[in-house]
Amino acid sequence: MTESKGAGVVRVAVDAPQHSGLNGPLDYASEQALASGTLVRVPLGRRELLGVVWPGEAVGQPEMALRPVAAVFAALPPLGADWCRMLDFAAGYYQRSVGELASAVLPPQLRELSPEQLVARLRKLDRKPAKAAAASPVKPPLAPEQAEAVARIEAQLASAAPRPAPRPALLFGVTGSGKTEVYLRAAEAALAAGRQVLVLVPEINLTPQLEARFTERFAALLPQPLAIVSLHSALTPAQRLQNWLAAHLGRARLVLGTRLAVFASMPELGLIVVDEEHDPSYKQQDGARYSARDLAVWRAHDLKVPVVLGSATPSLESWQHAESGRYERLTLAARIGGGVLPRVRLFDMKSLPATAGVTTALTAPLLAALKERLDRGEQSLVFLNRRGYAPVLHCGECQWKSDCPHCSAWRVFHKRDRTLRCHHCGFTERVPSACPNCGNHDIAPIGRGTEKLEEQLTEALPGARVLRIDADSTRRKGELETQLKAVHDGDVDILVGTQMITKGHDFRRIRFVAAVNPDGALFSSDFRAPERLFALLMQAGGRAGRDASGETPAEMWVQTWHREHALYQALARHDYVRFANDQLAERRSASLPPFSHLALLRAEARTADAAKAFLLAAAELMHDEGVLVYPPVPHAVARVADVERMQMLLEASQRARLQAALRAWVPELIALKRVHKAVLRWAVDVDPLAI
Ligand code: ADP
Ligand code: ZN
Ligand code: ZN
């Protein structure tokens, strides 16, 4: 039960600006007793903001005249003590104020509504018509490995409280091994026990597919309106509030969503699933830079409920936990129906005649392979992680390149709408007809993106139905669904795209996947780049041969200048375990995560010097010698929208040590910022994904 406070003083978590230095909950006067977790509106400065009555004793000095709570959302049950605990933890861990975090993760529309308007919304929920009765679903009999995994999770669900928190389960299953069926069965068991279930996916564009699968399975079991809802940022504000309310009121039994859904209020939460747990999109990249995967594990532990982390290529953090026994590993080694993983062909670019090899991504042997598949009526996927037509336009006379005037980056040439677009700040101009520098008319694109690949494929393979799917082709609502349907229906011969098409999709017809230019990530300065590349290629390869009934062997074609690289060698054998253990050994000897713990201090200013001065001064304020502070360096893209970005890495061997040091440091940084007026923004990123 939530504690009730007597009339008088209440603490309210409210989004006070960081520079004000007010970072805990603030005290307000209230005439009525308010339970913790109650939503309220309170004045702050000249504004009135959404706030949450926070657990704990008010520390306010009685002699101070407190401002009164302006309005109370009395019709809404208070947020649970568990929800407040999670927010307290996350705010502390990621070094933000709890009010800021609460305001960021509650549905945005709550901020705009009055208590009366919210009452109207709640009434509207009651009037949702019931759905037509659904037929009971057909459940496939489980494969032995699936049955084993399901049994383990069911055992965790069944063990009666009080009990220790179950160990997080790492469902390590190759692509096409039926991980989703395991989630469905586990969810079924939790639902049958009267619990709510939360399922997280990395990408918004995977939610419709997942929602369809869960709805198909559970529509008969959960006939009530809003029993299955999704939560992600592509919903309209009204839908998002409606679905959030359904979860909070316990009507939604199953919540499917992207990272923000980890903060859904679910009073009867009994199971959390994190699909593709290794995916970088679980990490929020601004504001409170939380990891939804890590918070899911924390939340499950706090509630003593099972959490299932699924992946064919687990993050090395999770893999290490499985190795050490902290997580329970559940392995699905076989593809459903005996489908074999695609044969990986590492195509050696050095084997091409020197002239041809350098300029072309569509090598003659690759075209021949595509042609062969085409003639047999099979589908292929060509993958290139760069959208647009070409990454840069170039003048052969004066060497002008299409740089962005506001960023340290090239503007990408988009041929379809004849624009030069900066993918960092959005700055867009029409393509000049002549070199803006010397007037030469002969300006040409260098390199290639998906748009050019699409064009070249169409030219090289007349009659082939080529479809490109990337962020540009799917800008309008509904486009992605239409395009995916065309692929599933077999109306496409060759699918071209970015990593958007490599994740999660259960394409049944694809038998050939090509990665035309993946080498870039091999030599990145980011220590996580190989891990990401390996996962991406395994995922991409996993789109091929998902239907075992195909007559020809499925194949993955990787064009590389570095065939012998250990990463590709492990890929060719589908040997994640080998790859992971090699990487972990390297990380251990270099004391990189998961064997050390990192944080980044980022600073942005009009000049690099100003940003750097702030970071250097901040370094002086770090007094814990157990925390190693590296020199400031520019961000990988140093300037964006005329702002210079610098960052400084901190490393400690113990998480708790780093946490304690950050806790002491951040208030000093708030004060420091007042002196460094040229700094526009600064932020601490705990457990940064990219450095
Ligand atoms: P993963 O997520 O591991 O890549 P999926 O869950 O998408 O794999 O499963 C791959 C395919 O196998 C899906 O089409 C799914 O419907 C099917 N499938 C899963 N489990 C079974 C089963 N026990 N019997 C028959 N088909 C199954
Ligand atoms: Zn720009
Ligand atoms: Zn020129």
XYZ file of C-alpha atoms and ligand atoms in Angstrom:
720
model
C 0.000 0.000 0.000
C 1.108 3.523 -0.625
C 1.536 5.578 2.473
C -0.842 8.469 2.963
C 0.480 11.733 4.215
C -1.395 14.013 6.512
C -2.507 17.354 5.250
C 0.335 19.820 5.350
C 3.515 19.367 3.409
C 3.984 16.993 0.473
C 7.067 16.221 -1.583
C 6.469 16.440 -5.308
C 8.750 15.213 -8.077
C 8.634 17.947 -10.680
C 10.813 18.813 -13.646
C 12.909 21.650 -12.263
C 15.606 22.869 -14.650
C 19.014 21.424 -13.835
C 20.737 24.795 -13.478
C 18.341 25.702 -10.669
C 20.132 23.080 -8.626
C 16.777 21.822 -7.360
C 17.119 18.194 -8.080
C 15.223 16.277 -5.439
C 11.458 16.384 -5.044
C 10.205 19.806 -3.888
C 7.930 20.630 -0.977
C 4.428 21.953 -1.469
C 1.535 22.675 0.826
C -1.576 20.582 0.497
C -4.897 20.900 2.246
C -5.750 17.279 1.805
C -3.750 14.174 2.537
C -2.209 12.856 -0.680
C -0.989 9.314 -1.190
C 2.470 8.895 -2.731
C 2.242 8.375 -6.441
C -0.663 10.773 -6.846
C -0.429 12.920 -9.951
C -0.738 16.622 -9.294
C -0.126 19.968 -10.919
C 2.140 22.339 -9.039
C 3.472 25.848 -9.610
C 7.168 26.240 -10.342
C 8.379 29.737 -11.041
C 5.720 31.212 -13.270
C 4.708 27.900 -14.772
C 2.443 25.139 -13.633
C 3.817 21.650 -14.149
C 2.812 18.033 -13.841
C 4.239 16.425 -10.732
C 4.070 13.213 -8.758
C 3.638 13.114 -4.983
C 6.828 11.357 -3.952
C 7.376 8.821 -1.148
C 9.411 9.904 1.842
C 9.226 12.583 4.468
C 8.998 16.205 3.461
C 12.054 18.035 4.742
C 10.591 21.497 4.190
C 11.128 24.087 6.845
C 7.746 25.000 8.287
C 8.657 28.668 8.593
C 8.949 28.887 4.824
C 5.755 29.772 3.011
C 5.213 26.790 0.747
C 3.239 27.185 -2.428
C 0.125 25.052 -2.559
C -0.492 22.134 -4.900
C -2.539 23.594 -7.746
C -4.606 20.573 -8.762
C -4.921 16.899 -7.916
C -5.677 14.118 -10.412
C -7.886 12.430 -7.871
C -9.688 10.161 -10.334
C -6.484 8.350 -11.203
C -5.146 5.697 -8.840
C -1.675 6.715 -7.597
C 1.434 5.326 -9.239
C 2.706 2.336 -7.327
C 5.526 2.322 -4.804
C 7.413 0.026 -7.188
C 7.125 2.580 -9.973
C 8.499 5.307 -7.727
C 11.343 3.013 -6.653
C 12.269 2.371 -10.270
C 12.264 6.093 -11.026
C 14.367 6.812 -7.953
C 16.835 4.167 -9.005
C 17.013 5.232 -12.643
C 17.321 8.929 -11.817
C 20.122 8.204 -9.366
C 21.932 5.793 -11.642
C 21.786 7.973 -14.749
C 22.443 11.173 -12.800
C 19.234 13.041 -13.544
C 16.609 14.486 -11.263
C 13.680 12.239 -10.519
C 11.273 15.004 -11.544
C 12.893 15.369 -14.935
C 12.810 11.641 -15.503
C 9.187 11.297 -14.375
C 8.168 14.099 -16.655
C 10.052 12.546 -19.568
C 8.565 9.078 -19.202
C 4.945 9.850 -18.371
C 2.694 10.224 -21.435
C 3.235 13.751 -22.786
C -0.474 14.451 -22.909
C -0.765 14.172 -19.137
C 1.113 17.448 -18.953
C -1.596 19.250 -20.869
C -4.743 17.855 -19.319
C -6.654 19.233 -16.366
C -8.021 16.756 -13.808
C -11.477 17.204 -15.366
C -10.187 16.408 -18.830
C -8.475 13.324 -17.496
C -11.752 12.170 -15.963
C -13.276 12.447 -19.432
C -10.452 10.309 -20.852
C -10.970 7.689 -18.199
C -14.678 7.558 -19.032
C -13.808 7.082 -22.657
C -11.830 3.981 -21.737
C -14.975 2.520 -20.189
C -16.884 3.019 -23.391
C -14.469 1.073 -25.582
C -16.522 -1.538 -27.381
C -15.700 -5.166 -26.794
C -13.975 -6.962 -29.634
C -15.648 -9.684 -31.648
C -15.037 -13.133 -30.237
C -11.844 -14.617 -31.643
C -11.258 -18.218 -32.546
C -8.904 -20.098 -30.266
C -5.411 -19.985 -31.663
C -3.445 -22.831 -33.119
C -0.337 -23.377 -31.071
C 2.485 -25.272 -32.712
C 3.929 -28.111 -30.657
C 7.179 -26.901 -29.132
C 10.519 -28.099 -30.357
C 12.463 -29.840 -27.565
C 14.773 -26.890 -26.884
C 11.840 -24.513 -26.846
C 9.974 -26.775 -24.420
C 12.966 -26.812 -22.126
C 13.282 -23.027 -22.161
C 9.567 -22.552 -21.552
C 9.657 -25.013 -18.673
C 12.464 -23.070 -17.003
C 10.614 -19.775 -17.278
C 7.379 -21.373 -16.091
C 9.194 -22.741 -13.079
C 10.431 -19.241 -12.286
C 6.898 -17.903 -12.643
C 5.446 -20.585 -10.426
C 7.845 -20.455 -7.518
C 5.801 -18.896 -4.771
C 6.675 -15.724 -2.918
C 8.468 -14.983 -0.661
C 11.398 -16.074 -2.706
C 14.611 -14.712 -4.023
C 14.385 -12.900 -7.353
C 14.699 -15.398 -10.206
C 17.890 -15.221 -12.221
C 17.480 -13.291 -15.472
C 17.160 -15.753 -18.343
C 19.312 -15.212 -21.405
C 17.482 -16.879 -24.280
C 20.332 -17.486 -26.680
C 18.687 -18.646 -29.870
C 19.966 -18.570 -33.412
C 17.874 -16.649 -35.937
C 14.756 -18.614 -36.812
C 14.993 -20.837 -33.745
C 11.569 -19.765 -32.523
C 12.370 -17.351 -29.727
C 9.047 -15.596 -30.223
C 7.168 -18.829 -29.551
C 9.032 -19.062 -26.248
C 7.955 -15.505 -25.390
C 4.372 -16.382 -26.307
C 4.280 -19.451 -24.078
C 5.935 -17.672 -21.186
C 3.495 -14.797 -21.583
C 0.607 -17.235 -21.642
C 1.715 -18.739 -18.347
C 2.075 -15.323 -16.720
C -1.302 -14.164 -18.044
C -2.931 -17.342 -16.798
C -1.503 -16.589 -13.365
C -3.257 -13.220 -13.475
C -0.142 -11.171 -14.104
C 0.602 -8.427 -16.614
C 3.308 -8.972 -19.203
C 5.694 -6.431 -20.704
C 7.446 -7.188 -24.008
C 10.107 -4.819 -25.314
C 11.338 -4.655 -28.902
C 14.110 -2.437 -30.221
C 12.423 -0.799 -33.182
C 9.062 0.837 -33.668
C 8.808 -0.826 -37.039
C 8.892 -4.236 -35.409
C 5.919 -3.510 -33.148
C 3.106 -4.025 -35.716
C 4.421 -7.471 -36.618
C 4.833 -8.437 -32.980
C 1.488 -6.994 -32.030
C -0.148 -9.047 -34.765
C 1.491 -12.228 -33.486
C 0.548 -11.620 -29.876
C -2.973 -10.547 -30.801
C -3.473 -13.632 -32.911
C -2.381 -15.786 -30.009
C -4.183 -14.010 -27.179
C -7.281 -12.405 -28.693
C -9.424 -15.302 -27.480
C -7.853 -15.381 -24.023
C -8.021 -11.607 -23.646
C -11.259 -10.462 -25.273
C -11.601 -7.245 -23.224
C -10.979 -3.967 -25.030
C -7.420 -2.641 -24.602
C -6.204 -5.912 -23.113
C -3.264 -5.834 -25.544
C -1.691 -2.439 -26.152
C 1.490 -1.006 -27.566
C 3.561 1.902 -26.279
C 5.997 3.717 -28.506
C 6.726 7.194 -29.735
C 4.958 6.817 -33.074
C 1.538 6.666 -31.405
C -0.550 9.822 -31.372
C -0.455 11.563 -27.983
C -4.054 10.492 -27.362
C -3.333 6.830 -28.182
C -0.246 6.833 -26.043
C -2.160 8.208 -23.069
C -4.987 5.761 -23.615
C -2.640 2.778 -23.749
C -0.633 4.000 -20.793
C -3.812 4.422 -18.760
C -4.943 0.942 -19.738
C -1.668 -0.469 -18.421
C -1.797 1.608 -15.263
C -5.374 0.571 -14.518
C -4.531 -3.086 -15.078
C -6.819 -3.409 -18.079
C -3.970 -3.931 -20.460
C -2.640 -7.385 -19.623
C -0.009 -7.342 -22.313
C 2.058 -4.274 -23.141
C 4.316 -4.312 -26.202
C 6.639 -1.439 -26.741
C 9.961 0.182 -27.423
C 12.429 1.348 -24.788
C 10.133 3.952 -23.253
C 7.657 1.185 -22.358
C 10.040 -0.048 -19.662
C 8.606 2.804 -17.593
C 4.977 1.762 -18.071
C 3.048 1.655 -14.835
C 1.943 -1.974 -14.509
C 0.628 -2.785 -11.047
C 0.451 -6.535 -11.692
C 3.587 -6.953 -13.741
C 4.680 -10.584 -13.646
C 7.030 -11.085 -16.613
C 9.306 -8.935 -18.744
C 10.649 -9.963 -22.144
C 13.390 -8.023 -23.920
C 13.664 -9.160 -27.526
C 16.960 -8.576 -29.377
C 18.430 -7.515 -26.067
C 21.765 -6.585 -27.666
C 20.220 -3.872 -29.798
C 21.721 -0.390 -29.356
C 18.314 1.262 -29.616
C 17.522 0.177 -26.070
C 19.820 2.968 -24.974
C 18.187 6.388 -24.909
C 20.460 8.886 -26.622
C 19.433 12.143 -24.991
C 18.025 13.474 -21.732
C 18.270 10.681 -19.191
C 20.393 8.264 -21.173
C 18.931 5.119 -19.725
C 19.290 1.566 -20.975
C 15.833 0.008 -21.154
C 17.402 -3.458 -21.173
C 19.299 -2.802 -17.982
C 16.285 -1.188 -16.343
C 14.144 -4.164 -17.328
C 16.578 -6.402 -15.462
C 16.554 -4.068 -12.475
C 12.765 -3.839 -12.450
C 12.305 -7.593 -12.672
C 14.774 -8.080 -9.856
C 13.030 -5.468 -7.739
C 9.658 -7.157 -8.306
C 11.131 -10.654 -8.048
C 9.611 -11.620 -11.385
C 11.243 -13.395 -14.333
C 12.907 -11.435 -17.125
C 13.806 -13.045 -20.442
C 16.517 -11.454 -22.599
C 16.443 -12.900 -26.098
C 19.070 -12.684 -28.818
C 21.034 -14.631 -31.401
C 23.996 -12.389 -30.627
C 23.705 -11.301 -26.996
C 25.448 -8.179 -25.819
C 28.818 -9.047 -24.353
C 27.586 -7.702 -21.020
C 24.763 -10.239 -20.938
C 26.947 -12.995 -22.305
C 29.466 -12.409 -19.550
C 26.665 -12.620 -16.976
C 25.618 -15.945 -18.460
C 29.212 -17.183 -18.370
C 29.587 -16.186 -14.746
C 26.276 -17.803 -13.827
C 24.527 -14.624 -12.839
C 22.112 -15.147 -15.707
C 20.599 -18.464 -16.625
C 21.385 -19.372 -20.209
C 18.631 -21.035 -22.233
C 19.903 -22.143 -25.619
C 18.013 -22.714 -28.856
C 20.687 -24.044 -31.160
C 18.502 -25.341 -33.979
C 16.346 -23.569 -36.486
C 12.694 -24.535 -36.476
C 11.809 -27.195 -39.032
C 15.431 -28.146 -39.515
C 16.239 -25.112 -41.642
C 19.979 -24.622 -41.834
C 21.686 -21.304 -41.389
C 22.833 -19.781 -44.664
C 26.234 -20.710 -45.954
C 28.461 -17.664 -45.558
C 30.608 -16.798 -48.529
C 33.392 -14.340 -47.749
C 34.004 -12.811 -51.128
C 37.560 -11.535 -51.413
C 37.555 -8.092 -53.033
C 41.282 -8.472 -53.641
C 40.516 -11.254 -56.092
C 38.959 -8.761 -58.499
C 40.959 -7.036 -61.234
C 42.333 -3.889 -59.593
C 40.264 -1.455 -61.635
C 36.919 -3.128 -61.180
C 37.308 -3.865 -57.530
C 37.819 -0.388 -56.229
C 34.848 1.342 -57.722
C 32.074 -1.133 -57.657
C 29.963 -2.577 -54.901
C 28.021 -4.662 -57.353
C 30.837 -6.930 -58.381
C 30.353 -9.163 -61.379
C 30.309 -12.356 -59.274
C 27.698 -10.834 -56.958
C 25.536 -9.821 -59.914
C 25.864 -13.321 -61.304
C 24.754 -14.791 -57.996
C 21.789 -12.423 -57.837
C 20.882 -13.269 -61.422
C 20.910 -16.959 -60.666
C 18.492 -16.461 -57.763
C 16.357 -14.210 -59.905
C 16.103 -16.802 -62.657
C 14.952 -19.344 -60.115
C 12.297 -16.925 -58.839
C 13.927 -16.552 -55.425
C 14.070 -13.435 -53.315
C 17.321 -11.714 -52.351
C 18.278 -9.006 -49.920
C 21.124 -6.558 -50.498
C 22.255 -4.691 -47.450
C 24.221 -1.459 -47.181
C 24.239 0.623 -44.065
C 24.139 3.995 -45.752
C 21.099 5.705 -47.119
C 20.882 8.300 -49.842
C 22.468 8.103 -53.278
C 26.059 8.913 -52.451
C 27.716 10.041 -49.252
C 29.353 13.032 -50.910
C 29.413 15.095 -54.124
C 32.822 16.019 -55.457
C 34.295 18.465 -57.967
C 37.150 16.976 -59.964
C 38.528 20.421 -60.843
C 38.940 22.110 -57.471
C 38.358 19.174 -55.094
C 35.279 20.830 -53.566
C 33.184 18.377 -51.568
C 29.612 18.721 -50.373
C 30.419 19.459 -46.769
C 27.798 20.744 -44.376
C 28.415 24.363 -43.419
C 27.119 23.613 -39.924
C 28.674 20.238 -39.144
C 31.914 18.385 -39.504
C 30.265 15.997 -41.923
C 29.489 15.643 -45.622
C 26.065 16.307 -46.956
C 24.606 13.240 -48.571
C 23.457 13.374 -52.182
C 19.838 12.255 -52.554
C 19.196 11.847 -56.237
C 15.475 11.199 -56.174
C 14.623 14.680 -54.907
C 17.881 16.276 -56.119
C 18.968 17.415 -52.682
C 22.098 17.558 -50.598
C 21.068 16.658 -47.088
C 23.006 16.660 -43.863
C 22.081 13.564 -41.860
C 23.244 15.250 -38.666
C 21.571 18.672 -38.622
C 19.053 18.216 -41.429
C 20.415 21.139 -43.487
C 19.079 20.588 -47.004
C 19.706 22.369 -50.304
C 18.978 21.633 -53.930
C 21.877 20.016 -55.712
C 23.884 22.740 -57.460
C 24.158 22.363 -61.228
C 27.783 23.460 -61.103
C 30.510 23.426 -58.496
C 29.699 26.203 -56.002
C 33.398 26.833 -55.676
C 34.753 26.970 -59.248
C 31.736 26.701 -61.517
C 32.829 23.407 -63.062
C 29.765 21.528 -64.353
C 31.285 18.152 -63.884
C 30.526 17.385 -60.260
C 30.102 13.737 -59.430
C 28.977 11.565 -56.551
C 31.590 9.516 -54.721
C 30.758 6.268 -53.005
C 27.300 4.819 -52.776
C 24.215 4.620 -50.636
C 21.094 2.504 -50.898
C 19.535 4.787 -53.504
C 22.413 4.303 -55.896
C 22.514 0.598 -55.226
C 18.842 0.408 -56.118
C 19.488 2.274 -59.363
C 22.468 0.113 -60.293
C 20.607 -3.096 -59.562
C 17.673 -2.005 -61.689
C 20.033 -1.255 -64.561
C 22.130 -4.379 -64.203
C 19.232 -6.799 -63.842
C 16.520 -5.696 -66.265
C 13.102 -6.977 -65.321
C 14.000 -7.560 -61.681
C 11.550 -6.022 -59.250
C 13.817 -4.052 -56.928
C 12.477 -2.431 -53.779
C 14.389 -0.164 -51.444
C 13.448 0.077 -47.775
C 15.189 2.615 -45.569
C 14.379 5.684 -43.513
C 13.857 7.699 -46.714
C 11.480 5.285 -48.417
C 9.308 4.889 -45.329
C 8.889 8.461 -44.223
C 5.113 8.512 -44.667
C 2.811 6.612 -42.357
C 1.853 3.188 -43.650
C 4.610 3.039 -46.280
C 6.720 0.558 -44.398
C 3.767 -1.797 -43.884
C 2.930 -1.651 -47.595
C 6.521 -2.306 -48.576
C 6.973 -5.183 -46.137
C 3.753 -6.719 -47.381
C 5.063 -6.613 -50.953
C 8.147 -8.516 -49.780
C 6.101 -11.105 -47.905
C 3.713 -11.494 -50.840
C 6.567 -12.208 -53.208
C 6.045 -9.067 -55.278
C 9.690 -8.159 -54.865
C 12.738 -9.937 -56.269
C 15.508 -7.913 -54.701
C 15.148 -5.992 -51.496
C 17.716 -3.243 -50.943
C 18.083 -1.476 -47.647
C 19.818 -0.389 -44.511
C 19.892 -2.182 -41.183
C 16.189 -1.417 -40.948
C 15.462 -4.586 -42.971
C 17.960 -6.848 -41.259
C 16.255 -6.954 -37.886
C 13.568 -9.299 -36.699
C 11.514 -9.658 -39.861
C 10.331 -13.161 -40.527
C 10.821 -13.100 -44.311
C 9.933 -16.527 -45.613
C 11.046 -16.207 -49.229
C 14.534 -14.762 -48.994
C 17.306 -17.216 -49.782
C 20.216 -14.909 -50.532
C 21.571 -12.013 -48.489
C 24.484 -9.812 -49.522
C 26.423 -7.312 -47.418
C 28.196 -5.216 -50.028
C 30.490 -3.050 -47.977
C 30.664 -3.962 -44.309
C 34.398 -3.441 -43.664
C 34.099 0.103 -42.307
C 33.355 -0.971 -38.762
C 36.400 -3.262 -38.497
C 38.779 -0.433 -37.794
C 36.604 1.926 -35.836
C 38.021 3.573 -32.728
C 34.906 2.485 -30.861
C 35.610 -0.716 -28.986
C 32.028 -1.863 -29.477
C 32.136 -1.574 -33.274
C 33.095 -5.234 -33.901
C 30.347 -6.440 -31.583
C 27.798 -4.332 -33.441
C 29.042 -5.412 -36.864
C 28.961 -9.069 -35.934
C 25.423 -8.768 -34.593
C 24.289 -6.865 -37.663
C 25.726 -9.402 -40.090
C 24.362 -12.364 -38.134
C 20.973 -10.680 -38.120
C 21.156 -9.915 -41.820
C 22.189 -13.478 -42.597
C 19.371 -14.659 -40.398
C 16.859 -13.285 -42.908
C 17.894 -15.962 -45.418
C 16.566 -19.489 -45.558
C 14.017 -19.134 -42.801
C 11.801 -21.462 -44.757
C 13.432 -24.855 -44.739
C 11.352 -26.104 -47.665
C 13.340 -24.053 -50.178
C 15.170 -26.262 -52.630
C 18.403 -24.361 -52.989
C 20.773 -23.695 -50.128
C 20.476 -20.269 -48.536
C 23.559 -18.128 -48.792
C 25.029 -15.012 -47.294
C 27.511 -13.088 -49.401
C 29.950 -10.808 -47.621
C 32.236 -8.623 -49.746
C 35.394 -7.790 -47.893
C 38.978 -6.732 -48.244
C 39.793 -8.562 -45.004
C 38.662 -12.120 -45.395
C 41.046 -13.398 -42.770
C 39.751 -11.118 -40.060
C 38.719 -13.141 -37.010
C 35.307 -11.519 -37.026
C 34.520 -12.771 -40.530
C 35.988 -16.163 -39.802
C 33.675 -16.554 -36.823
C 30.782 -15.273 -38.902
C 31.455 -17.843 -41.601
C 31.060 -20.579 -38.992
C 28.058 -18.878 -37.339
C 30.162 -19.093 -34.265
C 28.865 -16.426 -31.923
C 30.307 -18.230 -28.922
C 33.791 -18.142 -30.336
C 33.439 -14.518 -31.319
C 32.056 -13.525 -27.921
C 34.733 -15.328 -26.000
C 37.500 -13.795 -28.136
C 36.050 -10.354 -27.668
C 35.631 -10.868 -23.942
C 39.252 -11.936 -23.646
C 40.297 -8.752 -25.432
C 38.048 -6.629 -23.294
C 39.379 -8.247 -20.163
C 42.980 -7.569 -21.049
C 42.188 -3.984 -22.042
C 39.936 -3.534 -18.980
C 37.002 -2.501 -21.065
C 33.338 -3.211 -20.219
C 32.033 -5.514 -18.920
C 35.294 -5.697 -16.942
C 35.250 -2.016 -16.132
C 32.579 0.637 -15.915
C 32.446 3.770 -17.989
C 30.781 7.134 -18.032
C 31.167 10.016 -20.441
C 30.936 13.663 -19.628
C 29.789 15.458 -22.750
C 29.910 19.199 -23.280
C 28.683 21.351 -26.135
C 29.685 24.929 -26.891
C 30.130 27.281 -29.849
C 33.861 26.695 -29.715
C 35.790 23.534 -29.040
C 38.009 25.445 -26.620
C 35.083 26.440 -24.431
C 33.810 22.870 -24.295
C 37.272 21.587 -23.541
C 37.883 24.156 -20.801
C 34.734 22.986 -19.041
C 35.775 19.345 -19.263
C 39.271 20.073 -17.972
C 37.867 22.033 -15.058
C 35.457 19.174 -14.392
C 38.346 16.716 -14.363
C 39.946 18.788 -11.607
C 36.829 18.309 -9.529
C 36.939 14.521 -9.683
C 38.535 13.622 -6.386
C 38.209 9.851 -6.376
C 41.519 8.413 -7.493
C 39.727 5.124 -8.160
C 38.139 6.798 -11.164
C 40.386 7.204 -14.146
C 39.700 10.404 -16.088
C 40.846 10.462 -19.716
C 41.725 13.636 -21.618
C 38.850 15.387 -23.431
C 38.449 14.466 -27.089
C 36.109 15.661 -29.824
C 32.977 13.628 -30.486
C 33.170 11.404 -33.598
C 31.168 14.068 -35.440
C 32.706 17.019 -33.668
C 30.474 19.809 -34.921
C 26.724 19.538 -35.461
C 24.479 22.496 -36.252
C 27.318 24.898 -35.459
C 27.871 23.425 -32.030
C 31.182 21.851 -31.060
C 30.939 18.624 -29.113
C 33.629 17.314 -26.799
C 33.618 14.411 -24.414
C 35.679 12.994 -21.602
C 35.748 9.362 -20.577
C 35.707 8.132 -16.978
C 36.535 4.596 -16.019
C 36.350 2.652 -12.779
C 36.777 -0.994 -12.003
C 33.699 -1.085 -9.793
C 30.268 0.088 -10.732
C 29.495 1.238 -7.191
C 32.699 3.247 -7.032
C 31.872 5.039 -10.256
C 28.332 5.663 -9.062
C 29.489 7.161 -5.780
C 32.009 9.367 -7.539
C 29.414 10.610 -10.022
C 26.960 11.342 -7.232
C 29.480 13.619 -5.561
C 30.642 15.128 -8.842
C 27.402 16.115 -10.581
C 26.398 18.851 -8.084
C 29.853 20.347 -8.550
C 29.361 20.309 -12.302
C 26.079 22.170 -11.925
C 27.964 24.871 -10.045
C 30.846 24.782 -12.522
C 28.528 25.389 -15.431
C 27.535 28.724 -13.899
C 31.128 29.858 -14.329
C 31.567 28.371 -17.798
C 28.908 30.435 -19.461
C 30.008 29.544 -22.977
C 28.979 25.935 -22.439
C 25.543 25.403 -23.948
C 24.853 21.941 -22.607
C 26.556 19.246 -20.676
C 25.473 15.770 -19.665
C 26.750 12.646 -18.050
C 26.221 9.444 -19.998
C 26.492 6.408 -17.736
C 27.352 3.130 -19.496
C 27.719 4.916 -22.843
C 27.211 2.727 -25.884
C 29.364 4.628 -28.336
C 32.563 6.321 -27.296
P 13.463 -16.110 -34.044
O 12.758 -14.987 -33.341
O 14.204 -17.006 -33.117
O 14.286 -15.657 -35.222
P 10.809 -16.860 -34.769
O 10.235 -16.837 -33.434
O 10.502 -15.738 -35.703
O 12.382 -17.055 -34.683
O 10.395 -18.248 -35.435
C 10.736 -18.570 -36.760
C 9.541 -19.227 -37.434
O 9.283 -20.508 -36.873
C 8.263 -18.442 -37.288
O 7.607 -18.426 -38.546
C 7.471 -19.223 -36.275
O 6.095 -19.085 -36.483
C 7.919 -20.635 -36.501
N 7.869 -21.477 -35.287
C 8.357 -21.172 -34.069
N 8.215 -22.193 -33.208
C 7.619 -23.179 -33.905
C 7.218 -24.529 -33.577
N 7.400 -25.035 -32.354
N 6.645 -25.265 -34.556
C 6.472 -24.750 -35.787
N 6.830 -23.518 -36.153
C 7.396 -22.723 -35.230
Zn 24.802 19.530 -40.843
Zn 35.047 23.035 -58.254
